[in-house]
Amino acid sequence: MPKSNRPIKPTPAELNLLRVLWELGPATVKQVHLAVQVDRPEATYATVLRQLQLMHAKGLLRRDESERSHVYAAAQKKNALQTNLLKELINKAFAGSGKALVLAALRGHVTQEERAEIRQILHGEDQ
């Protein structure tokens, strides 16, 4: 487990494995490897195993060692990690302004369908 109280910032490769685990739920290395191979057929079992072990050591994953095949699970819920990463991005890139982040996202990173959905949310029509 990490020694500091600061949130752990996963690398892009670690985020990819976290996405797999959030989708699968707790899973063995074999299950994670099979899921990873859908998008990355060159990924080897040994590479996935090593990355999961490193992520466990960093505190990004929990590991159940009660069975022969260890079962890995994300240590944080998806929303919690995304919120922490977003806070860091807002502070670093947008001087702490959530408004600046939203405006930057709306300038070319949002489809028309997404804009319509955002309008509904802003007008309270999603409830």
Coordinates of C-alpha atoms in Angstrom, one line a residue:
M1 CA 0.0 0.0 0.0
P2 CA 1.2 3.5 -0.7
K3 CA 2.6 5.4 2.3
S4 CA 1.2 8.9 1.5
N5 CA -2.4 10.0 1.7
R6 CA -2.3 11.5 -1.8
P7 CA -4.6 9.8 -4.3
I8 CA -2.7 7.4 -6.6
K9 CA -2.6 8.6 -10.2
P10 CA -2.7 5.6 -12.5
T11 CA -0.8 5.6 -15.8
P12 CA -2.7 5.3 -19.1
A13 CA -2.0 1.6 -19.2
E14 CA -3.2 1.2 -15.6
L15 CA -6.4 3.1 -16.5
N16 CA -7.0 0.7 -19.3
L17 CA -6.8 -2.2 -16.9
L18 CA -9.0 -0.4 -14.4
R19 CA -11.6 0.1 -17.1
V20 CA -11.5 -3.7 -17.7
L21 CA -11.9 -4.5 -14.0
W22 CA -14.7 -1.9 -13.5
E23 CA -16.6 -3.6 -16.4
L24 CA -15.9 -7.2 -15.4
G25 CA -15.9 -6.8 -11.6
P26 CA -13.5 -8.9 -9.5
A27 CA -11.6 -11.1 -12.0
T28 CA -8.7 -13.5 -12.3
V29 CA -5.7 -12.7 -14.4
K30 CA -6.9 -15.1 -17.1
Q31 CA -10.3 -13.2 -17.3
V32 CA -8.6 -9.8 -17.5
H33 CA -6.1 -11.1 -20.1
L34 CA -8.9 -12.4 -22.3
A35 CA -10.8 -9.1 -22.0
V36 CA -7.6 -7.1 -22.8
Q37 CA -6.9 -9.2 -25.9
V38 CA -10.1 -8.0 -27.5
D39 CA -8.5 -4.6 -28.2
R40 CA -4.8 -5.7 -27.8
P41 CA -4.3 -9.2 -29.2
E42 CA -0.5 -8.9 -28.7
A43 CA -0.9 -8.5 -24.9
T44 CA 0.6 -11.5 -23.2
Y45 CA -0.7 -13.2 -20.1
A46 CA 2.7 -12.5 -18.4
T47 CA 2.4 -8.8 -19.1
V48 CA -1.1 -8.5 -17.8
L49 CA -0.1 -10.5 -14.7
R50 CA 2.9 -8.3 -14.0
Q51 CA 0.9 -5.1 -14.5
L52 CA -1.8 -6.3 -12.1
Q53 CA 0.8 -7.2 -9.5
L54 CA 2.4 -3.7 -9.8
M55 CA -1.0 -2.1 -9.6
H56 CA -1.7 -4.1 -6.4
A57 CA 1.6 -3.0 -4.9
K58 CA 0.7 0.7 -5.7
G59 CA -2.7 0.3 -4.0
L60 CA -4.7 0.6 -7.2
L61 CA -6.1 -2.9 -6.8
R62 CA -7.2 -5.3 -4.1
R63 CA -6.3 -9.0 -4.4
D64 CA -8.1 -12.0 -3.0
E65 CA -5.5 -14.7 -2.4
S66 CA -7.9 -17.2 -0.8
E67 CA -8.2 -19.3 -4.0
R68 CA -5.5 -20.8 -6.2
S69 CA -6.2 -18.2 -8.9
H70 CA -5.9 -14.8 -7.3
V71 CA -8.8 -12.4 -7.9
Y72 CA -8.1 -8.7 -8.6
A73 CA -10.6 -5.8 -8.1
A74 CA -10.3 -2.1 -8.4
A75 CA -9.5 -0.5 -5.0
Q76 CA -11.5 2.6 -5.9
K77 CA -14.9 2.9 -7.5
K78 CA -14.8 4.3 -11.0
N79 CA -16.6 7.6 -10.1
A80 CA -14.3 8.2 -7.1
L81 CA -11.1 7.9 -9.3
Q82 CA -12.6 9.9 -12.1
T83 CA -13.5 12.7 -9.6
N84 CA -10.0 12.8 -8.2
L85 CA -8.4 12.9 -11.7
L86 CA -10.9 15.6 -12.8
K87 CA -10.1 17.7 -9.7
E88 CA -6.4 17.5 -10.5
L89 CA -7.0 18.4 -14.1
I90 CA -9.2 21.4 -13.2
N91 CA -6.6 22.6 -10.7
K92 CA -3.6 22.1 -13.0
A93 CA -5.0 23.1 -16.4
F94 CA -7.9 25.4 -15.7
A95 CA -6.6 27.3 -12.6
G96 CA -9.3 25.6 -10.4
S97 CA -12.2 26.7 -12.6
G98 CA -14.8 24.0 -13.4
K99 CA -16.5 26.5 -15.7
A100 CA -13.4 26.8 -17.8
L101 CA -13.1 23.0 -18.1
V102 CA -16.8 22.7 -19.2
L103 CA -16.4 25.6 -21.7
A104 CA -13.2 24.0 -23.2
A105 CA -15.0 20.6 -23.5
L106 CA -18.0 22.2 -25.2
R107 CA -15.7 23.9 -27.8
G108 CA -15.3 20.9 -30.0
H109 CA -15.3 17.8 -27.8
V110 CA -19.1 17.3 -27.5
T111 CA -21.4 15.9 -30.2
Q112 CA -24.8 17.5 -31.0
E113 CA -26.5 14.5 -29.2
E114 CA -24.4 15.1 -26.1
R115 CA -25.2 18.9 -26.2
A116 CA -28.9 18.0 -26.3
E117 CA -28.5 15.7 -23.3
I118 CA -26.5 18.4 -21.4
R119 CA -29.3 20.9 -22.1
Q120 CA -31.8 18.5 -20.6
I121 CA -29.7 18.0 -17.5
L122 CA -29.2 21.8 -17.1
H123 CA -33.0 22.4 -17.4
G124 CA -33.8 19.6 -15.0
E125 CA -35.6 17.5 -17.6
D126 CA -33.7 14.3 -16.8
Q127 CA -35.6 13.5 -13.6

